[in-house]
GROMACS .gro file of C-alpha atoms in nm:
model
  359
    1MET     CA    1  -0.625  -5.455   6.409
    2PRO     CA    2  -0.725  -5.094   6.366
    3ALA     CA    3  -0.870  -4.997   6.022
    4PRO     CA    4  -0.636  -4.817   5.782
    5PRO     CA    5  -0.676  -4.440   5.779
    6HIS     CA    6  -0.937  -4.311   5.536
    7THR     CA    7  -0.769  -4.121   5.251
    8GLY     CA    8  -1.084  -3.944   5.131
    9ILE     CA    9  -1.030  -4.063   4.768
   10SER     CA   10  -1.250  -4.334   4.626
   11ARG     CA   11  -1.130  -4.586   4.374
   12ARG     CA   12  -1.348  -4.419   4.109
   13THR     CA   13  -1.194  -4.079   4.184
   14ALA     CA   14  -0.845  -4.222   4.179
   15ALA     CA   15  -0.912  -4.379   3.839
   16ALA     CA   16  -1.045  -4.050   3.706
   17LEU     CA   17  -0.736  -3.868   3.832
   18ALA     CA   18  -0.515  -4.125   3.666
   19LEU     CA   19  -0.698  -4.073   3.337
   20VAL     CA   20  -0.649  -3.696   3.370
   21VAL     CA   21  -0.276  -3.744   3.428
   22ILE     CA   22  -0.254  -3.975   3.127
   23ALA     CA   23  -0.451  -3.727   2.911
   24ILE     CA   24  -0.219  -3.443   3.014
   25ALA     CA   25   0.084  -3.657   2.931
   26VAL     CA   26  -0.060  -3.751   2.590
   27ALA     CA   27  -0.148  -3.387   2.515
   28ALA     CA   28   0.204  -3.279   2.606
   29ALA     CA   29   0.352  -3.551   2.389
   30MET     CA   30   0.132  -3.449   2.094
   31SER     CA   31   0.252  -3.090   2.122
   32LEU     CA   32   0.614  -3.208   2.116
   33ILE     CA   33   0.586  -3.446   1.822
   34HIS     CA   34   0.673  -3.265   1.498
   35LEU     CA   35   0.520  -3.387   1.172
   36PRO     CA   36   0.657  -3.347   0.816
   37TYR     CA   37   0.377  -3.118   0.703
   38ALA     CA   38   0.318  -2.753   0.626
   39ILE     CA   39  -0.017  -2.586   0.684
   40TYR     CA   40  -0.171  -2.297   0.492
   41ARG     CA   41  -0.429  -2.093   0.685
   42PRO     CA   42  -0.605  -1.768   0.584
   43GLY     CA   43  -0.405  -1.461   0.678
   44PRO     CA   44  -0.505  -1.095   0.707
   45ALA     CA   45  -0.585  -0.873   0.410
   46THR     CA   46  -0.442  -0.520   0.421
   47ASN     CA   47  -0.539  -0.215   0.218
   48THR     CA   48  -0.238  -0.084   0.024
   49LEU     CA   49  -0.405   0.259   0.035
   50GLY     CA   50  -0.412   0.252   0.415
   51THR     CA   51  -0.178   0.194   0.708
   52ILE     CA   52  -0.004  -0.081   0.904
   53ASP     CA   53   0.069  -0.016   1.271
   54GLY     CA   54  -0.013   0.350   1.215
   55ARG     CA   55   0.234   0.385   0.926
   56GLN     CA   56   0.117   0.469   0.575
   57ILE     CA   57   0.188   0.175   0.343
   58ILE     CA   58   0.257   0.383   0.031
   59THR     CA   59   0.433   0.719   0.060
   60VAL     CA   60   0.556   0.929  -0.232
   61LYS     CA   61   0.796   1.223  -0.247
   62GLY     CA   62   0.898   1.425  -0.550
   63THR     CA   63   0.572   1.428  -0.744
   64ARG     CA   64   0.206   1.508  -0.695
   65THR     CA   65  -0.029   1.259  -0.527
   66TYR     CA   66  -0.408   1.236  -0.528
   67PRO     CA   67  -0.685   1.126  -0.286
   68THR     CA   68  -0.794   0.762  -0.304
   69ALA     CA   69  -1.103   0.569  -0.197
   70GLY     CA   70  -1.219   0.212  -0.151
   71ALA     CA   71  -0.952  -0.051  -0.097
   72LEU     CA   72  -0.686  -0.245  -0.286
   73ASP     CA   73  -0.605  -0.518  -0.034
   74PHE     CA   74  -0.299  -0.737  -0.060
   75THR     CA   75  -0.376  -1.079   0.084
   76THR     CA   76  -0.161  -1.317   0.288
   77VAL     CA   77  -0.148  -1.670   0.421
   78SER     CA   78  -0.038  -1.785   0.763
   79LEU     CA   79   0.211  -2.062   0.688
   80TYR     CA   80   0.308  -2.316   0.952
   81GLY     CA   81   0.587  -2.568   0.910
   82GLY     CA   82   0.956  -2.563   0.830
   83PRO     CA   83   1.242  -2.490   1.070
   84ASN     CA   84   1.086  -2.180   1.231
   85TYR     CA   85   0.734  -2.309   1.304
   86PRO     CA   86   0.728  -2.691   1.296
   87VAL     CA   87   0.384  -2.852   1.284
   88ASN     CA   88   0.285  -3.068   1.582
   89VAL     CA   89   0.004  -3.321   1.612
   90TRP     CA   90  -0.245  -3.064   1.747
   91ASP     CA   91  -0.173  -2.830   1.455
   92TRP     CA   92  -0.229  -3.114   1.209
   93VAL     CA   93  -0.556  -3.226   1.372
   94SER     CA   94  -0.700  -2.874   1.382
   95ALA     CA   95  -0.602  -2.812   1.019
   96GLU     CA   96  -0.761  -3.137   0.903
   97LEU     CA   97  -1.086  -3.031   1.071
   98ASP     CA   98  -1.078  -2.679   0.922
   99SER     CA   99  -1.207  -2.651   0.564
  100SER     CA  100  -1.018  -2.325   0.508
  101SER     CA  101  -0.680  -2.482   0.592
  102GLU     CA  102  -0.465  -2.693   0.362
  103VAL     CA  103  -0.209  -2.953   0.470
  104VAL     CA  104   0.077  -3.036   0.232
  105PRO     CA  105   0.410  -3.220   0.267
  106VAL     CA  106   0.664  -2.982   0.414
  107LYS     CA  107   0.916  -3.059   0.138
  108GLU     CA  108   0.676  -2.902  -0.116
  109VAL     CA  109   0.707  -2.567   0.061
  110PHE     CA  110   1.041  -2.550   0.240
  111PRO     CA  111   1.377  -2.654   0.092
  112GLN     CA  112   1.545  -2.932   0.286
  113ASN     CA  113   1.854  -2.853   0.494
  114VAL     CA  114   1.789  -2.477   0.478
  115SER     CA  115   1.786  -2.284   0.805
  116GLY     CA  116   1.498  -2.070   0.924
  117LYS     CA  117   1.724  -1.766   0.899
  118LYS     CA  118   1.795  -1.836   0.532
  119ILE     CA  119   1.424  -1.878   0.459
  120GLN     CA  120   1.347  -1.548   0.630
  121GLN     CA  121   1.623  -1.374   0.433
  122ARG     CA  122   1.482  -1.515   0.108
  123ASN     CA  123   1.130  -1.396   0.193
  124THR     CA  124   1.260  -1.048   0.275
  125ALA     CA  125   1.454  -1.032  -0.052
  126GLU     CA  126   1.148  -1.146  -0.248
  127MET     CA  127   0.934  -0.879  -0.082
  128GLN     CA  128   1.189  -0.610  -0.170
  129GLY     CA  129   1.200  -0.734  -0.529
  130SER     CA  130   0.821  -0.728  -0.555
  131GLN     CA  131   0.812  -0.371  -0.427
  132ASP     CA  132   1.072  -0.258  -0.680
  133GLU     CA  133   0.881  -0.421  -0.968
  134ALA     CA  134   0.558  -0.261  -0.843
  135LYS     CA  135   0.717   0.084  -0.840
  136VAL     CA  136   0.858   0.038  -1.190
  137ILE     CA  137   0.530  -0.071  -1.345
  138ALA     CA  138   0.323   0.202  -1.177
  139LEU     CA  139   0.570   0.479  -1.264
  140ARG     CA  140   0.602   0.367  -1.625
  141ALA     CA  141   0.222   0.347  -1.648
  142ILE     CA  142   0.199   0.721  -1.572
  143GLY     CA  143   0.469   0.805  -1.825
  144LYS     CA  144   0.776   0.821  -1.601
  145LYS     CA  145   1.103   0.681  -1.736
  146VAL     CA  146   1.268   0.427  -1.506
  147PRO     CA  147   1.616   0.333  -1.636
  148GLU     CA  148   1.729  -0.020  -1.559
  149ASP     CA  149   2.071  -0.184  -1.521
  150VAL     CA  150   2.118  -0.560  -1.542
  151VAL     CA  151   2.342  -0.683  -1.263
  152ILE     CA  152   2.492  -1.026  -1.206
  153ALA     CA  153   2.350  -1.123  -0.868
  154ALA     CA  154   2.541  -1.451  -0.842
  155VAL     CA  155   2.760  -1.685  -1.047
  156LEU     CA  156   2.654  -2.047  -1.009
  157PRO     CA  157   2.907  -2.314  -0.907
  158LYS     CA  158   3.067  -2.479  -1.211
  159ALA     CA  159   2.893  -2.230  -1.439
  160PRO     CA  160   3.027  -2.178  -1.794
  161ALA     CA  161   3.096  -1.815  -1.704
  162GLN     CA  162   3.276  -1.894  -1.378
  163GLY     CA  163   3.606  -1.706  -1.365
  164VAL     CA  164   3.497  -1.467  -1.640
  165LEU     CA  165   3.189  -1.292  -1.502
  166ARG     CA  166   3.173  -1.176  -1.142
  167GLU     CA  167   2.898  -1.096  -0.896
  168GLY     CA  168   2.820  -0.724  -0.922
  169ASP     CA  169   2.910  -0.691  -1.292
  170LEU     CA  170   2.668  -0.479  -1.495
  171ILE     CA  171   2.592  -0.620  -1.841
  172ARG     CA  172   2.604  -0.333  -2.090
  173LYS     CA  173   2.616  -0.513  -2.428
  174VAL     CA  174   2.578  -0.865  -2.567
  175ARG     CA  175   2.749  -0.913  -2.904
  176GLY     CA  176   2.751  -0.535  -2.947
  177THR     CA  177   2.379  -0.490  -2.880
  178PRO     CA  178   2.294  -0.259  -2.586
  179VAL     CA  179   2.111  -0.423  -2.295
  180PRO     CA  180   1.832  -0.193  -2.170
  181ASP     CA  181   1.668  -0.439  -1.931
  182LEU     CA  182   1.666  -0.789  -1.785
  183ALA     CA  183   1.434  -0.934  -2.049
  184ALA     CA  184   1.664  -0.809  -2.328
  185ALA     CA  185   1.971  -0.965  -2.162
  186GLN     CA  186   1.801  -1.303  -2.130
  187ARG     CA  187   1.673  -1.288  -2.488
  188LEU     CA  188   2.014  -1.200  -2.633
  189ILE     CA  189   2.194  -1.475  -2.441
  190GLU     CA  190   1.937  -1.737  -2.540
  191LYS     CA  191   1.990  -1.651  -2.909
  192GLU     CA  192   2.351  -1.771  -2.885
  193LYS     CA  193   2.461  -2.123  -2.974
  194ALA     CA  194   2.539  -2.326  -2.662
  195GLY     CA  195   2.904  -2.422  -2.626
  196THR     CA  196   3.038  -2.110  -2.794
  197ARG     CA  197   3.167  -1.785  -2.648
  198VAL     CA  198   2.958  -1.471  -2.661
  199PRO     CA  199   3.122  -1.126  -2.656
  200MET     CA  200   2.992  -0.912  -2.371
  201THR     CA  201   3.068  -0.565  -2.245
  202VAL     CA  202   3.035  -0.542  -1.869
  203GLU     CA  203   3.093  -0.261  -1.626
  204ARG     CA  204   3.305  -0.362  -1.328
  205LYS     CA  205   3.398  -0.112  -1.058
  206GLY     CA  206   3.326   0.178  -1.293
  207LYS     CA  207   3.529   0.043  -1.589
  208ASN     CA  208   3.398  -0.119  -1.908
  209LEU     CA  209   3.549  -0.457  -1.994
  210SER     CA  210   3.518  -0.657  -2.317
  211LEU     CA  211   3.486  -1.027  -2.233
  212GLN     CA  212   3.440  -1.353  -2.421
  213VAL     CA  213   3.190  -1.544  -2.207
  214PRO     CA  214   3.150  -1.924  -2.242
  215THR     CA  215   2.796  -2.057  -2.281
  216GLY     CA  216   2.626  -2.386  -2.197
  217LYS     CA  217   2.280  -2.539  -2.211
  218SER     CA  218   2.019  -2.586  -1.939
  219GLY     CA  219   1.656  -2.682  -1.987
  220GLY     CA  220   1.696  -2.658  -2.364
  221ARG     CA  221   1.816  -2.296  -2.342
  222THR     CA  222   2.155  -2.134  -2.388
  223VAL     CA  223   2.288  -2.004  -2.055
  224VAL     CA  224   2.605  -1.862  -1.905
  225GLY     CA  225   2.528  -1.984  -1.552
  226VAL     CA  226   2.450  -1.666  -1.362
  227TYR     CA  227   2.157  -1.513  -1.177
  228LEU     CA  228   2.061  -1.180  -1.330
  229ALA     CA  229   1.872  -0.909  -1.144
  230PRO     CA  230   1.745  -0.562  -1.238
  231ARG     CA  231   1.877  -0.250  -1.070
  232PHE     CA  232   1.640   0.042  -1.118
  233HIS     CA  233   1.701   0.417  -1.107
  234PHE     CA  234   1.378   0.570  -0.977
  235PRO     CA  235   1.289   0.927  -1.077
  236VAL     CA  236   1.045   0.954  -0.786
  237ASP     CA  237   1.086   0.848  -0.424
  238VAL     CA  238   0.820   0.581  -0.362
  239ASN     CA  239   0.834   0.390  -0.035
  240ILE     CA  240   0.630   0.083   0.060
  241TYR     CA  241   0.594  -0.034   0.420
  242ALA     CA  242   0.458  -0.387   0.448
  243GLY     CA  243   0.524  -0.463   0.814
  244HIS     CA  244   0.648  -0.817   0.871
  245VAL     CA  245   0.503  -0.965   0.552
  246GLY     CA  246   0.750  -1.143   0.322
  247GLY     CA  247   0.747  -1.303  -0.021
  248PRO     CA  248   0.671  -1.173  -0.373
  249SER     CA  249   0.295  -1.221  -0.405
  250ALA     CA  250   0.182  -0.865  -0.320
  251GLY     CA  251   0.351  -0.710  -0.624
  252MET     CA  252   0.041  -0.656  -0.836
  253MET     CA  253  -0.163  -0.499  -0.554
  254PHE     CA  254   0.125  -0.271  -0.452
  255SER     CA  255   0.150  -0.150  -0.811
  256LEU     CA  256  -0.223  -0.077  -0.830
  257GLY     CA  257  -0.200   0.114  -0.501
  258ILE     CA  258   0.092   0.324  -0.625
  259TYR     CA  259  -0.082   0.394  -0.955
  260ASP     CA  260  -0.400   0.504  -0.778
  261THR     CA  261  -0.198   0.733  -0.549
  262LEU     CA  262  -0.023   0.897  -0.844
  263THR     CA  263  -0.324   0.952  -1.071
  264PRO     CA  264  -0.628   1.181  -1.041
  265GLY     CA  265  -0.965   1.025  -0.972
  266LYS     CA  266  -1.047   0.727  -0.756
  267LEU     CA  267  -0.946   0.411  -0.942
  268THR     CA  268  -1.166   0.179  -0.734
  269GLY     CA  269  -1.477   0.397  -0.743
  270GLY     CA  270  -1.505   0.331  -0.371
  271VAL     CA  271  -1.528  -0.048  -0.415
  272ARG     CA  272  -1.326  -0.282  -0.191
  273PHE     CA  273  -1.092  -0.499  -0.400
  274ALA     CA  274  -0.847  -0.763  -0.285
  275GLY     CA  275  -0.602  -0.967  -0.486
  276THR     CA  276  -0.270  -1.135  -0.523
  277GLY     CA  277  -0.005  -1.204  -0.785
  278THR     CA  278   0.362  -1.157  -0.854
  279LEU     CA  279   0.465  -0.890  -1.101
  280ASP     CA  280   0.769  -0.865  -1.328
  281SER     CA  281   0.920  -0.554  -1.485
  282GLN     CA  282   0.724  -0.620  -1.806
  283GLY     CA  283   0.394  -0.605  -1.617
  284ASN     CA  284   0.312  -0.976  -1.629
  285VAL     CA  285   0.115  -1.116  -1.335
  286GLY     CA  286   0.242  -1.453  -1.211
  287PRO     CA  287   0.093  -1.733  -0.997
  288ILE     CA  288   0.127  -1.762  -0.621
  289GLY     CA  289   0.071  -2.018  -0.346
  290GLY     CA  290  -0.213  -2.040  -0.097
  291ILE     CA  291  -0.474  -1.872  -0.312
  292ARG     CA  292  -0.766  -2.060  -0.153
  293GLN     CA  293  -0.670  -1.925   0.187
  294LYS     CA  294  -0.626  -1.576   0.041
  295LEU     CA  295  -0.979  -1.590  -0.098
  296VAL     CA  296  -1.111  -1.664   0.251
  297GLY     CA  297  -0.897  -1.388   0.405
  298ALA     CA  298  -1.024  -1.139   0.148
  299ARG     CA  299  -1.386  -1.229   0.214
  300ASP     CA  300  -1.333  -1.205   0.591
  301ALA     CA  301  -1.183  -0.856   0.544
  302GLY     CA  302  -1.494  -0.741   0.360
  303ALA     CA  303  -1.364  -0.743   0.001
  304GLN     CA  304  -1.629  -0.757  -0.271
  305TRP     CA  305  -1.401  -0.840  -0.564
  306PHE     CA  306  -1.083  -1.045  -0.595
  307LEU     CA  307  -0.813  -1.019  -0.863
  308ALA     CA  308  -0.664  -1.366  -0.919
  309PRO     CA  309  -0.371  -1.459  -1.144
  310ALA     CA  310  -0.500  -1.646  -1.448
  311ALA     CA  311  -0.243  -1.921  -1.385
  312ASN     CA  312  -0.410  -1.994  -1.049
  313CYS     CA  313  -0.758  -2.041  -1.197
  314ASP     CA  314  -0.757  -2.418  -1.150
  315GLU     CA  315  -0.725  -2.361  -0.774
  316VAL     CA  316  -0.994  -2.092  -0.769
  317VAL     CA  317  -1.274  -2.287  -0.938
  318ASP     CA  318  -1.524  -2.426  -0.683
  319HIS     CA  319  -1.340  -2.255  -0.393
  320VAL     CA  320  -1.478  -1.899  -0.406
  321PRO     CA  321  -1.635  -1.803  -0.069
  322ASP     CA  322  -1.991  -1.673  -0.065
  323GLY     CA  323  -2.007  -1.297  -0.104
  324LEU     CA  324  -1.685  -1.268  -0.308
  325GLN     CA  325  -1.655  -1.231  -0.687
  326VAL     CA  326  -1.336  -1.326  -0.869
  327VAL     CA  327  -1.190  -1.199  -1.195
  328LYS     CA  328  -0.873  -1.333  -1.354
  329VAL     CA  329  -0.582  -1.116  -1.464
  330SER     CA  330  -0.265  -1.177  -1.663
  331THR     CA  331  -0.108  -0.829  -1.670
  332PHE     CA  332  -0.100  -0.510  -1.469
  333ASP     CA  333  -0.274  -0.320  -1.747
  334GLN     CA  334  -0.559  -0.571  -1.745
  335ALA     CA  335  -0.587  -0.551  -1.365
  336ARG     CA  336  -0.593  -0.171  -1.374
  337HIS     CA  337  -0.861  -0.171  -1.645
  338LEU     CA  338  -1.078  -0.420  -1.455
  339VAL     CA  339  -1.059  -0.225  -1.128
  340LYS     CA  340  -1.164   0.092  -1.308
  341GLN     CA  341  -1.439  -0.087  -1.503
  342ILE     CA  342  -1.588  -0.256  -1.198
  343GLY     CA  343  -1.555   0.061  -0.991
  344GLN     CA  344  -1.761   0.245  -1.252
  345GLY     CA  345  -2.032  -0.020  -1.239
  346GLU     CA  346  -1.953  -0.179  -1.577
  347ARG     CA  347  -1.962  -0.548  -1.486
  348ALA     CA  348  -2.069  -0.735  -1.797
  349ASP     CA  349  -1.843  -0.987  -1.973
  350LEU     CA  350  -1.574  -0.990  -1.703
  351PRO     CA  351  -1.297  -1.253  -1.736
  352ARG     CA  352  -1.372  -1.534  -1.492
  353CYS     CA  353  -1.191  -1.851  -1.385
  354THR     CA  354  -1.359  -2.150  -1.547
  355GLY     CA  355  -1.089  -2.419  -1.521
  356VAL     CA  356  -0.719  -2.483  -1.579
  357GLU     CA  357  -0.600  -2.179  -1.771
  358LYS     CA  358  -0.276  -2.015  -1.869
  359PRO     CA  359  -0.202  -1.641  -1.860
   0.00000   0.00000   0.00000
């Protein structure tokens, strides 16, 4: 019998090809398998005094502005996981091998049964809120008056006030006491005895109404079961462009950038600062997520100093990258003072993170 035709492929080569095919199949499978994790990675740091995509981040109309120097970077994290960017096996492996990444259960970061569109909308709303708070604090710090209304953003299901208060109502008085801001409204409501009715004056569609609003208890506090939000009336047109960044954690750095733009002299003294922290209308700096990754992002961007919320100090200790110095802050006024002090070269007795601390 004639010999079979020679294929030109040895058994060893055929085995190697089979292994390649198997490896490709495994790799494809690993990219398709989604895991219940979220991953924090360092994101870019951006100077609030500079530009994004050629657009100035902070622009002001209606009052004088001044030259700035140095940098006041807001920091970010790249967050993977959730409905928009599910984590696959390759993502998980690379994150576990990267000391600057952090892997956490996805349920700790993203609410269950919430769509990616809803999450994006929430992040956008939080960014807008942080910008408004930043404008308020900076303008008030230079002596501008920023009047504030307290609006009912939502009435919770089965809330004590359901059927009495409505979304969009403006709270003008609580038991006859004028309500100048959100903090005052919360304080006045919490003074009431749960289970009683509190007289309120609200503005609805331009008319003042006198209402008797039922109260209840939640978390040991008297509540009426609504979400309250501030509505500010700005005397100066301040605009902040943050590109595609969402969330509330840039509030403090935005406020410092606005303040520097609106005041003579160079607040930073030419030093490059970075930082993070939420900001409320009273000027309190709040904690944020992903601070370890933000420290790395700040260092990679060339920052020399980092402003960290005091409530995040337990996550900062032992995780400061080489070449970066960290100071803790609890309020906008403290942050502003520290930037000026460090920029002028006065660096003794600075507040540092030493362990688990509260603002």
